[in-house]
Coordinates of C-alpha atoms in Angstrom, one line a residue:
X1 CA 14.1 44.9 324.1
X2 CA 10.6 44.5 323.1
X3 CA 10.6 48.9 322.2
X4 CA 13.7 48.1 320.6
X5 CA 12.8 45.7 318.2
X6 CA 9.8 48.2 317.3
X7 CA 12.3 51.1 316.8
X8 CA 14.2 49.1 314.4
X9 CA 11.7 49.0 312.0
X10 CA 11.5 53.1 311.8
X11 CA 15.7 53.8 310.9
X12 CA 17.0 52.3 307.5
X13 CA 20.2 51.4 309.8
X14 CA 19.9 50.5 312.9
X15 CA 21.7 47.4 315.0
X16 CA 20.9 47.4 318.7
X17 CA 21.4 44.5 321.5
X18 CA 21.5 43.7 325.3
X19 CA 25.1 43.8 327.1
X20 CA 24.2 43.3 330.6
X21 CA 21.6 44.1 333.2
X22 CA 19.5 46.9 332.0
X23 CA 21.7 47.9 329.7
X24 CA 21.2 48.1 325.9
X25 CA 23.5 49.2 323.1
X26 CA 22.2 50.6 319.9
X27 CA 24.4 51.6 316.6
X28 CA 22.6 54.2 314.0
X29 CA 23.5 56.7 311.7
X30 CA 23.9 60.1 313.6
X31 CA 21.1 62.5 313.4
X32 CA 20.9 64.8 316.8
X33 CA 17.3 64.7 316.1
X34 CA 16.7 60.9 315.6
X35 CA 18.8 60.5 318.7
X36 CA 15.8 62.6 320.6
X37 CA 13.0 60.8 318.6
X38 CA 14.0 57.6 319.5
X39 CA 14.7 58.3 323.4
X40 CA 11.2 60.5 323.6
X41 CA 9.7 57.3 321.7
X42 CA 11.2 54.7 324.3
X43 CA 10.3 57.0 327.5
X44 CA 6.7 57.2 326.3
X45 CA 6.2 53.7 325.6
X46 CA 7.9 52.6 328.7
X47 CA 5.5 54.9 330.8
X48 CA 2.7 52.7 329.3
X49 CA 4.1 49.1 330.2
X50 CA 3.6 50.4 334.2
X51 CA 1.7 53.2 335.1
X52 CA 2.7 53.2 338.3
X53 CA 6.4 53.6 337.7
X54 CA 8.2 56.7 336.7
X55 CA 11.1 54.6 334.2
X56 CA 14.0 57.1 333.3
X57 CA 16.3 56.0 330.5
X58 CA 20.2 57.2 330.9
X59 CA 21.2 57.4 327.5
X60 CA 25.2 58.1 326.4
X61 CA 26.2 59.0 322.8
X62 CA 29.7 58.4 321.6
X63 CA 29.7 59.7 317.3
X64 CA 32.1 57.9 315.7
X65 CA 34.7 59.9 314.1
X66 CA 37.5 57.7 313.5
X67 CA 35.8 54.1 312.2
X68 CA 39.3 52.3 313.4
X69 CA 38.5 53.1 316.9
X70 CA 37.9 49.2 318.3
X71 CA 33.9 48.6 319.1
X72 CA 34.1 48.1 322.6
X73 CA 35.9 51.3 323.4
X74 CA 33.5 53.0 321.4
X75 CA 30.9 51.3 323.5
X76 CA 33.5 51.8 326.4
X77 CA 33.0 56.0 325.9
X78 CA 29.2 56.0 324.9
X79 CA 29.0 53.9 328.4
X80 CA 30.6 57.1 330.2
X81 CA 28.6 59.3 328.9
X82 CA 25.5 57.4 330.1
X83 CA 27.1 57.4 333.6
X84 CA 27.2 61.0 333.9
X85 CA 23.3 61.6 333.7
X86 CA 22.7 58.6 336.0
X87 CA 20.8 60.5 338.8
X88 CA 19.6 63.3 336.9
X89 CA 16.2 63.5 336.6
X90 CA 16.0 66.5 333.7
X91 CA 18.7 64.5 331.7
X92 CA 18.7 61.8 329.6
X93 CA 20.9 62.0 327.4
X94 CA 24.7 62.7 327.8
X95 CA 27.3 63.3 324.7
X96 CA 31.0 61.7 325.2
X97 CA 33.8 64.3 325.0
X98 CA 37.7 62.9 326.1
X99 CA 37.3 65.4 329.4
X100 CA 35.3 62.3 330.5
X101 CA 37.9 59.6 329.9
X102 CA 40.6 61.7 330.9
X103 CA 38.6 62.4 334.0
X104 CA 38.1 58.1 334.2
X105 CA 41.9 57.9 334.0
X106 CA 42.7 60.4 336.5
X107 CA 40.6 58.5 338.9
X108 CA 42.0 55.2 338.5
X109 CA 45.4 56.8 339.1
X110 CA 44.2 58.0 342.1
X111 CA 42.9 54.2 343.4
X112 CA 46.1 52.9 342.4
X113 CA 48.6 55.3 344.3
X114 CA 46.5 54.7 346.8
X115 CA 48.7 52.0 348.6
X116 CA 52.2 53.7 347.4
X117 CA 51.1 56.7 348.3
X118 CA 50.3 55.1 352.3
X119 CA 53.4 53.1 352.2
X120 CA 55.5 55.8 351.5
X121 CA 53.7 58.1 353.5
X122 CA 53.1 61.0 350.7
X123 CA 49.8 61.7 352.7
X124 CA 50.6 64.5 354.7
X125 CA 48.9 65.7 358.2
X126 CA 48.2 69.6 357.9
X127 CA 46.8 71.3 361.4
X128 CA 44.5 73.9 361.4
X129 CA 44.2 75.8 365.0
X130 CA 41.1 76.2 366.7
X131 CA 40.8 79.2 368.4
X132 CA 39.1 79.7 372.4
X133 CA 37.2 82.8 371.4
X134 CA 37.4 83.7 375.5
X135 CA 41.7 83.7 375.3
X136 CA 41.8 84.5 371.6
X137 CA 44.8 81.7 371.7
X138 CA 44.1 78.2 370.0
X139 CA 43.0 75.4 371.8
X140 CA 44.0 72.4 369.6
X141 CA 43.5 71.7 366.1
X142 CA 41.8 69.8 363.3
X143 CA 44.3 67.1 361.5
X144 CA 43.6 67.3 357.8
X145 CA 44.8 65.5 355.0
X146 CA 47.3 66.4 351.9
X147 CA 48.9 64.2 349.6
X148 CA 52.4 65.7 348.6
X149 CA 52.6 63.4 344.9
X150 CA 56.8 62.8 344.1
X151 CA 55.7 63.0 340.5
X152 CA 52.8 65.4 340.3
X153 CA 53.3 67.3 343.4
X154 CA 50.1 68.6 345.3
X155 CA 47.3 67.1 344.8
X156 CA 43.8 68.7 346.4
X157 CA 41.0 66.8 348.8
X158 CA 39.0 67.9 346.3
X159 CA 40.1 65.1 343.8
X160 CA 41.1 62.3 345.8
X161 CA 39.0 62.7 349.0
X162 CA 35.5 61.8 346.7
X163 CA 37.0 59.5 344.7
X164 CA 37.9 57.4 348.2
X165 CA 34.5 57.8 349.6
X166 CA 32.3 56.3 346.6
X167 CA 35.4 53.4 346.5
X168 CA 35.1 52.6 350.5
X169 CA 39.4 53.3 350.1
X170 CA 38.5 56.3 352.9
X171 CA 38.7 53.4 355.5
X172 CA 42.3 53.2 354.8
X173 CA 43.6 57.0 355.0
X174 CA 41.4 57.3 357.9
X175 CA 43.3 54.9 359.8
X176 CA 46.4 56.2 358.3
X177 CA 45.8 59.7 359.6
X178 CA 44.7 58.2 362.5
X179 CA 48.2 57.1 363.6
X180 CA 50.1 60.0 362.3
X181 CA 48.5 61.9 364.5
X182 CA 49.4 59.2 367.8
X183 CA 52.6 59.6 366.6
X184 CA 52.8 63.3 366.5
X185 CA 51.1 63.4 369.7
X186 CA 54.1 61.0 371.4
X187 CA 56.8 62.3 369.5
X188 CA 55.4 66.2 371.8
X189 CA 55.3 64.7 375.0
X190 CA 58.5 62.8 374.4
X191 CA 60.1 66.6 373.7
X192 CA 58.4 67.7 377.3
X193 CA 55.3 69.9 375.7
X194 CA 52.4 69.8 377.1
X195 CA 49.8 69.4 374.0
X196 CA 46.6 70.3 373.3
X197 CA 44.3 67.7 371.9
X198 CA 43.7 67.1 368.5
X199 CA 40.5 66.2 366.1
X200 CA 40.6 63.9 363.5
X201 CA 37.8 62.8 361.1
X202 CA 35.6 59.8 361.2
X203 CA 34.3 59.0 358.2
X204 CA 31.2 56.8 357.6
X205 CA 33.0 53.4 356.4
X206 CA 34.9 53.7 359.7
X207 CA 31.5 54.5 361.8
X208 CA 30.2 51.0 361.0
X209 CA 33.6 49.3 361.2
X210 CA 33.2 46.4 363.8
X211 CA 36.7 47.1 365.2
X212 CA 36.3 51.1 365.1
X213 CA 36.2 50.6 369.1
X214 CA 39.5 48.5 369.3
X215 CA 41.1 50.3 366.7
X216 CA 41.0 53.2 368.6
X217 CA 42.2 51.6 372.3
X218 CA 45.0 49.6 370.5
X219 CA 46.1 53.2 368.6
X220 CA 46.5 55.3 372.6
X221 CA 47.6 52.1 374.1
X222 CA 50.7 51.3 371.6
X223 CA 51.6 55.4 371.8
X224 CA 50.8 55.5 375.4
X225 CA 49.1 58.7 374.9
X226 CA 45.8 59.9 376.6
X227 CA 42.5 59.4 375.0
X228 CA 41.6 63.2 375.9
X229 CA 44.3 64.4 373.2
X230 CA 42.7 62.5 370.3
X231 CA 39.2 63.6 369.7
X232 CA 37.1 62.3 366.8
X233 CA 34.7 64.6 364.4
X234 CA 32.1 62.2 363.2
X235 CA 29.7 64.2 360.5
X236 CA 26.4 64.7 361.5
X237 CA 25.2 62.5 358.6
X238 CA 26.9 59.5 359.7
X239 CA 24.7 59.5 362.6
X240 CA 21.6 58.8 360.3
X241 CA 21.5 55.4 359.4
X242 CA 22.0 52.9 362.0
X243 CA 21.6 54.5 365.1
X244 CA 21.6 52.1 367.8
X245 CA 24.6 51.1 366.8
X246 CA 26.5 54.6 366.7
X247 CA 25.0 54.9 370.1
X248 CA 26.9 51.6 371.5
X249 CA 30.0 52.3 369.5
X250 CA 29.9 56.4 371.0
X251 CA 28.9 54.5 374.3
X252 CA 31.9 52.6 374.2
X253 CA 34.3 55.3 372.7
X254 CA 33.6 57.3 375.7
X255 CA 34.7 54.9 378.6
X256 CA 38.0 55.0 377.0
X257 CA 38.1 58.8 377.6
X258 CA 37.4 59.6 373.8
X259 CA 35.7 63.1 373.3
X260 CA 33.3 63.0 369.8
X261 CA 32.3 66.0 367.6
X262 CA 29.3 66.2 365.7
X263 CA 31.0 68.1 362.1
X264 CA 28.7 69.9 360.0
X265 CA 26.0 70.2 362.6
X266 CA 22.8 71.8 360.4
X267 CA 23.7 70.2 357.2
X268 CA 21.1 67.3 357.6
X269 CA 17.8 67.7 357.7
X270 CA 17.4 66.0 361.0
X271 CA 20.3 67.5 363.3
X272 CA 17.8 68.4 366.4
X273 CA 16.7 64.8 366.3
X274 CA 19.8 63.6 365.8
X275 CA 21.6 65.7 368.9
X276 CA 18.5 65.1 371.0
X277 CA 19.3 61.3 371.5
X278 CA 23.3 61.1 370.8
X279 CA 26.1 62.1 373.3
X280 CA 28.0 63.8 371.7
X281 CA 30.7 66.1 373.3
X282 CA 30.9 69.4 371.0
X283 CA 29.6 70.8 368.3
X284 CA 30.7 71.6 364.9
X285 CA 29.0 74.0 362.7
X286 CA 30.0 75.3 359.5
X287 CA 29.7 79.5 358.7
X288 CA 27.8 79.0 355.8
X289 CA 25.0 80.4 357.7
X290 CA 26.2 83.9 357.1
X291 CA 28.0 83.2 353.6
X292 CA 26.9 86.5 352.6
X293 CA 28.6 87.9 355.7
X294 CA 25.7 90.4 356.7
X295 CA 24.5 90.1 360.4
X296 CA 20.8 91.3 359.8
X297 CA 19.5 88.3 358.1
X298 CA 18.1 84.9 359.2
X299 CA 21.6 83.0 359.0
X300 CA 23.0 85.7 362.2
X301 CA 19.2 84.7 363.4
X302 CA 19.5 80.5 363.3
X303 CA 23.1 80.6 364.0
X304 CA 22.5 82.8 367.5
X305 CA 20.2 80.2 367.8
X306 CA 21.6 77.4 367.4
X307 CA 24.9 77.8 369.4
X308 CA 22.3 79.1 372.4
X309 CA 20.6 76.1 372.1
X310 CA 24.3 74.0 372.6
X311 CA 24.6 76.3 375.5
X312 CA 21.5 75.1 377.3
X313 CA 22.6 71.2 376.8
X314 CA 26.3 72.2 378.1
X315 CA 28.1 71.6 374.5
X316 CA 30.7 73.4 373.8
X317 CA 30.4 75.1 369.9
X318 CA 32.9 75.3 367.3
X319 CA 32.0 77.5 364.2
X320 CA 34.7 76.8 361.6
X321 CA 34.9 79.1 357.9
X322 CA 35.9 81.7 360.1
X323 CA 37.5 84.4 357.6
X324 CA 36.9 88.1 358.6
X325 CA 37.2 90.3 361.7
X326 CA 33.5 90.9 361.9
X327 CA 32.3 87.5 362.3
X328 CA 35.2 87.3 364.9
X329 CA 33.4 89.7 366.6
X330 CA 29.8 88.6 365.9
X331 CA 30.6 84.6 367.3
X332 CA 32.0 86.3 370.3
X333 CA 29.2 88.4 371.2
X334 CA 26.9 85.6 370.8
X335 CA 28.6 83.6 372.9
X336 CA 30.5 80.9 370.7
X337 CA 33.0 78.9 372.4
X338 CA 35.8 78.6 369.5
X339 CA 36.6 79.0 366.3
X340 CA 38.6 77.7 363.4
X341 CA 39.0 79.5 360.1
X342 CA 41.4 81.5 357.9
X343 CA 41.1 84.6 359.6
X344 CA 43.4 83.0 362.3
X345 CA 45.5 79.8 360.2
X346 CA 45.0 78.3 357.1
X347 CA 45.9 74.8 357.5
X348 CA 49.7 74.7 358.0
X349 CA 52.0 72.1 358.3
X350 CA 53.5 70.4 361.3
X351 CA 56.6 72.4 361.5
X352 CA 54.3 75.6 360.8
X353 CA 51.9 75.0 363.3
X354 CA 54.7 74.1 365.9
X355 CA 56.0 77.9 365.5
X356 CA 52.9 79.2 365.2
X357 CA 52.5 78.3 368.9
X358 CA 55.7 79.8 370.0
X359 CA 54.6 83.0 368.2
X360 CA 51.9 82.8 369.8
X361 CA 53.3 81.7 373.4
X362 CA 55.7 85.1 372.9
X363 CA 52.8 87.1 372.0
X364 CA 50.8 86.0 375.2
X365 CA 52.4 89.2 377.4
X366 CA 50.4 91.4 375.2
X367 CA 47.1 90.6 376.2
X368 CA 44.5 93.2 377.0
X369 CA 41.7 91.2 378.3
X370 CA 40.5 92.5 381.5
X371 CA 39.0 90.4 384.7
X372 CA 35.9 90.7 383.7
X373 CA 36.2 89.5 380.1
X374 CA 38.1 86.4 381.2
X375 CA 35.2 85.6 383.7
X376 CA 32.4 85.9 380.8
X377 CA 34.2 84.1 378.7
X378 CA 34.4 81.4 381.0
X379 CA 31.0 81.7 381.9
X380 CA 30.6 80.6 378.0
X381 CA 32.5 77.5 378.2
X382 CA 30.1 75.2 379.8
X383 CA 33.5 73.0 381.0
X384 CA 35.1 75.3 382.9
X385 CA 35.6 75.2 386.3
X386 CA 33.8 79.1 386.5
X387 CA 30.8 77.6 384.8
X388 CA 30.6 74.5 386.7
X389 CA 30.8 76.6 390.1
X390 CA 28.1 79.0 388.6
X391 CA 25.5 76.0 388.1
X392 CA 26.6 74.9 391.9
X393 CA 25.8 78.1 393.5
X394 CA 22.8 78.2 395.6
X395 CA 21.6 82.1 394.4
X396 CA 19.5 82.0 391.3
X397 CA 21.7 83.8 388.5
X398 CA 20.7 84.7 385.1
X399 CA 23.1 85.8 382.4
X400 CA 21.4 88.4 379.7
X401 CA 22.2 89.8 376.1
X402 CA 21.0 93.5 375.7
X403 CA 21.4 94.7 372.8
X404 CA 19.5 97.3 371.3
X405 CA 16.4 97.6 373.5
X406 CA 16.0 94.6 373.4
X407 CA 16.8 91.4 376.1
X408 CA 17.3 88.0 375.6
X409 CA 18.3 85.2 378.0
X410 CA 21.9 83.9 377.5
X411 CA 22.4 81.3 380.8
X412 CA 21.3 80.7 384.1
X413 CA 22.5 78.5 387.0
X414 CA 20.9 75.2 388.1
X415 CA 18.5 77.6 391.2
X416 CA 17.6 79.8 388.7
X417 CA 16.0 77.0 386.7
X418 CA 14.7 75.0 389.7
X419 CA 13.2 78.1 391.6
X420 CA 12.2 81.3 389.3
X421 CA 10.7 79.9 385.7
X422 CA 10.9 76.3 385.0
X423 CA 9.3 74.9 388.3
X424 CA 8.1 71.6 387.3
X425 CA 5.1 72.2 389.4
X426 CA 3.3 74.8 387.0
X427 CA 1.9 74.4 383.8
X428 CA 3.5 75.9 380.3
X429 CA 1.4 79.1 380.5
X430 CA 2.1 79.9 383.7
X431 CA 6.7 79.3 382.4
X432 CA 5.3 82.2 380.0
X433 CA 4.1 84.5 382.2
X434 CA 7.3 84.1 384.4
X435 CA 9.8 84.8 381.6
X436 CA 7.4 87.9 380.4
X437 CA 7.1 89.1 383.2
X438 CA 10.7 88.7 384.4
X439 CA 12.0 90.4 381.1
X440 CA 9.4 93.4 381.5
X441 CA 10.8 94.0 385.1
X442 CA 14.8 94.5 383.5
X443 CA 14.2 96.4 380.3
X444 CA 13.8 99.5 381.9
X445 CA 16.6 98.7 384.1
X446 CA 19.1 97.4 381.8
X447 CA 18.4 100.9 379.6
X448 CA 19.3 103.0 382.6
X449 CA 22.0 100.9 383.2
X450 CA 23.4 101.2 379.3
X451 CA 22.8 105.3 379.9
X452 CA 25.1 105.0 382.5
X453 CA 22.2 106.1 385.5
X454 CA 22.4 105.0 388.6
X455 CA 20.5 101.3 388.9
X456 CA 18.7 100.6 392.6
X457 CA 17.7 97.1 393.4
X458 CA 14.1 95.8 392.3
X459 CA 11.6 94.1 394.2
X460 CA 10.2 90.9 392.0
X461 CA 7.0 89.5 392.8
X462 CA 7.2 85.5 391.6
X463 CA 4.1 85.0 393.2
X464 CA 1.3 86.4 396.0
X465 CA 3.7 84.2 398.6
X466 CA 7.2 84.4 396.9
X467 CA 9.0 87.9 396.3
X468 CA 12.7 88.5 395.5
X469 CA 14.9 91.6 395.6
X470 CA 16.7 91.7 392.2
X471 CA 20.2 93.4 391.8
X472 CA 21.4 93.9 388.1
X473 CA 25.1 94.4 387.2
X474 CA 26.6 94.9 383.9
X475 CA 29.5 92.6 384.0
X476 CA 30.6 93.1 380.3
X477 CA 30.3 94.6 377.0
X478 CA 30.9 93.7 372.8
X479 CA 30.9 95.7 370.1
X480 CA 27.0 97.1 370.4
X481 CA 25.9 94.4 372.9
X482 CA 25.8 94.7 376.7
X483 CA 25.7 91.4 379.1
X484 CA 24.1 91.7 382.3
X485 CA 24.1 89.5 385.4
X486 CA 20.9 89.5 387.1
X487 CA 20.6 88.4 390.6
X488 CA 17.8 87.0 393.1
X489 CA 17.7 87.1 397.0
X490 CA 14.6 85.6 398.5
X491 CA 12.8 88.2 401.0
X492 CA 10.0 86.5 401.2
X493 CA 10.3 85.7 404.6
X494 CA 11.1 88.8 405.5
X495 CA 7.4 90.5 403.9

């Protein structure tokens, strides 16, 4: 106020005043470079009254043009302005043009449909399949939201999904969605199918909802369908805040049978913390790590990495943005469990997703896979009942990638872990030399192998008292990658 008051003294014309808070109000004759001056003046001065501070003024200019425009919506639009270089920090200043209050308007239209529009049930359910990379059939789907308008027809996520979120009104569609998709569910078993589950999303105002835990059990227990058929995508930045508490509420989500997703896994800058203390069930993870769709960079690089990483804690991935044949190909040699994307479905309604599975139940004859195929593939899918009698077996087993000269270490069984590298009774250098040593042993072999030479079994020497006989078998092969199954028989005894 005190700058202000100074100010006033420079401009011929100038009436200024305090409407609320720390907001002030200043009417001038309009000069695009007194506007400047005066703002340049202000943020100088103010950086004097606390050095320590950075103070950043928002300033919004509405030039009156039509003088029998009332004052307070002239205020009303220079007040808009302002708001749309609140948070950033190279603008101050902001000029009013009607795109913004037609923008303001379109909003407010959008908070007030909002309980029509749930009433009469405008908002839509779309289902977009996931696909099990190891079938190529879909496994499921992802419920998504539309809202079919009966005056303005459809209107995107884009525009109403944001404006919910910074309004708290997402509470409401989520629960909305929520039992669409019970009811869906029922209304398929009543009919005698047999369906596969399906995701719906979580959003943050629901996370720290109280009752998010008896929502849920009061939702499957008035549809009397199973917990398993619902899952729940949470995004991974929901889990940042109060974490205790998404631990008790996940905790609690879980004895009811409830299976949780972490969405956008690698958006937040903390997702290895975040996964390394939360149970969650499967990941999500967007394709944006290869948004230039090459597979030479560092995306094909942190994305193999990543989903080998979800591999060695048993989750299950999902990489959704799926939209061409080559990163079809790419996620399958790497191992990914599923997929979801517009390469297979674009989000389709329910009467289009319901044929979609017949189409695709009358299309099942026709597939090629062969034995082996269907057994890696289940080897990927940490849940299935290959994989689980692959960590029981009492061999040690390891599961490689070869792929051009070069080896890396896909899966191993529980022996494997226990008896050949990570002993807990050695120290980290002596892990190293194991795993160095174990992958100079098969290079040679697994090149002779991709010539197509004969392959004899090797003799591996662990240690001075324990030796194995190693057999290596290629059990399958992708595009320009081989995978190999290597094997270890103690003999130790018999040396």
């Amino acid at each position: 106020a005190s700058e202000l008051r100074k100010a006033s003294t420079v401009f011929n014309k100038f009436v200024y005043g305090r409407f609320e808070n720390d907001i002030f109000a200043v009417c001038m004759p309009y000069k695009e470079e007194n506007i400047d001056l005066l703002i340049n003046a202000l943020q100088i001065n103010l950086k004097r009254v606390n050095k320590d501070y950075n103070t950043k003024i928002s300033c919004g200019v509405y030039i009156i043009r039509d003088d029998s425009l009332d004052v307070p919506e002239m205020y009303d639009r220079a007040s808009l302005a302002a708001k749309s270089c609140k948070g950033k920090f190279m603008q101050s200043v902001a000029y009013y043009d009607d795109s913004m209050i037609e923008n303001m308007r379109h909003e407010q239209f959008i908070i007030n449909e909002v309980n029509r529009a749930i009433d009469e049930e405008q908002f839509e359910v779309y289902l977009q399949p996931k696909i099990n990379l190891a079938t190529d059939r879909s496994y499921g789907a992802e419920a998504l939201v539309r809202w079919n308008h009966p005056d303005r027809g459809m209107i995107s996520p884009g525009e109403f999904i944001p404006v919910y979120e910074r309004n708290g009104i997402i509470g409401r569609l989520d629960q909305y969605m929520w039992r669409q998709v019970c009811k869906l569910l029922r209304r398929w078993i009543d009919e005698g199918k047999n369906p596969n589950p399906i995701s719906v999303n979580v959003s943050r105002v629901n996370i720290y909802n109280p009752q998010l835990v008896k929502i849920f059990k009061k939702l499957i227990t008035e549809y009397q369908i199973p917990a398993e058929l619902l899952n729940l995508e949470l995004t991974e930045s929901a889990f940042m805040e109060d974490q205790d508490l998404i631990m008790k509420t996940m905790s609690s989500l879980h004895k009811l049978g409830f299976k949780i997703m972490m969405d956008d896994f690698g958006s937040g800058y903390s997702s290895l913390n975040v996964l390394k203390d939360m149970e969650v069930d499967y990941l999500k993870i967007d394709m944006k790590f290869l948004q230039n769709k090459e597979f030479n960079g560092k995306g094909e690089k942190v994305l193999t990495s990543v989903i080998r990483m979800a591999k060695w804690l048993h989750l299950p991935s999902i990489v959704e943005g799926v939209e061409t044949v080559e990163q079809v190909d790419f996620l399958k040699c790497i191992g990914c469990e599923y997929a979801q994307g517009y390469y297979y479905a674009k989000p389709l309604r329910i009467e289009e997703y319901e044929a979609f599975l017949i189409r695709e139940e009358e299309m099942g004859a026709k597939c090629s896979a062969n034995e082996n195929t269907v057994i890696i593939n289940e080897l990927w899918n940490t849940r299935s009942s290959i994989s689980k009698f692959f960590d029981l077996l009492e061999t040690p087993i390891a599961i490689y990638e070869y792929r051009r000269g070069k080896s890396e270490l896909l899966r191993t069984n529980i022996r494997y872990e226990t008896d050949i590298v990570f002993d807990k009774e050695v120290d980290q250098q002596e892990h190293y030399r194991r795993s160095e040593a174990e992958k100079a042993l098969l290079s040679e072999t697994f090149a002779r192998i991709v010539r197509g030479d004969f392959s004899e079994a090797l003799e591996y020497e662990l240690t001075e008292d324990v030796r194995y006989r190693v057999t290596v078998k290629m059990i399958g092969k992708r595009a320009d990658t081989m995978i190999m199954m290597v094997t270890f028989y103690e003999i130790s005894a018999y040396r």
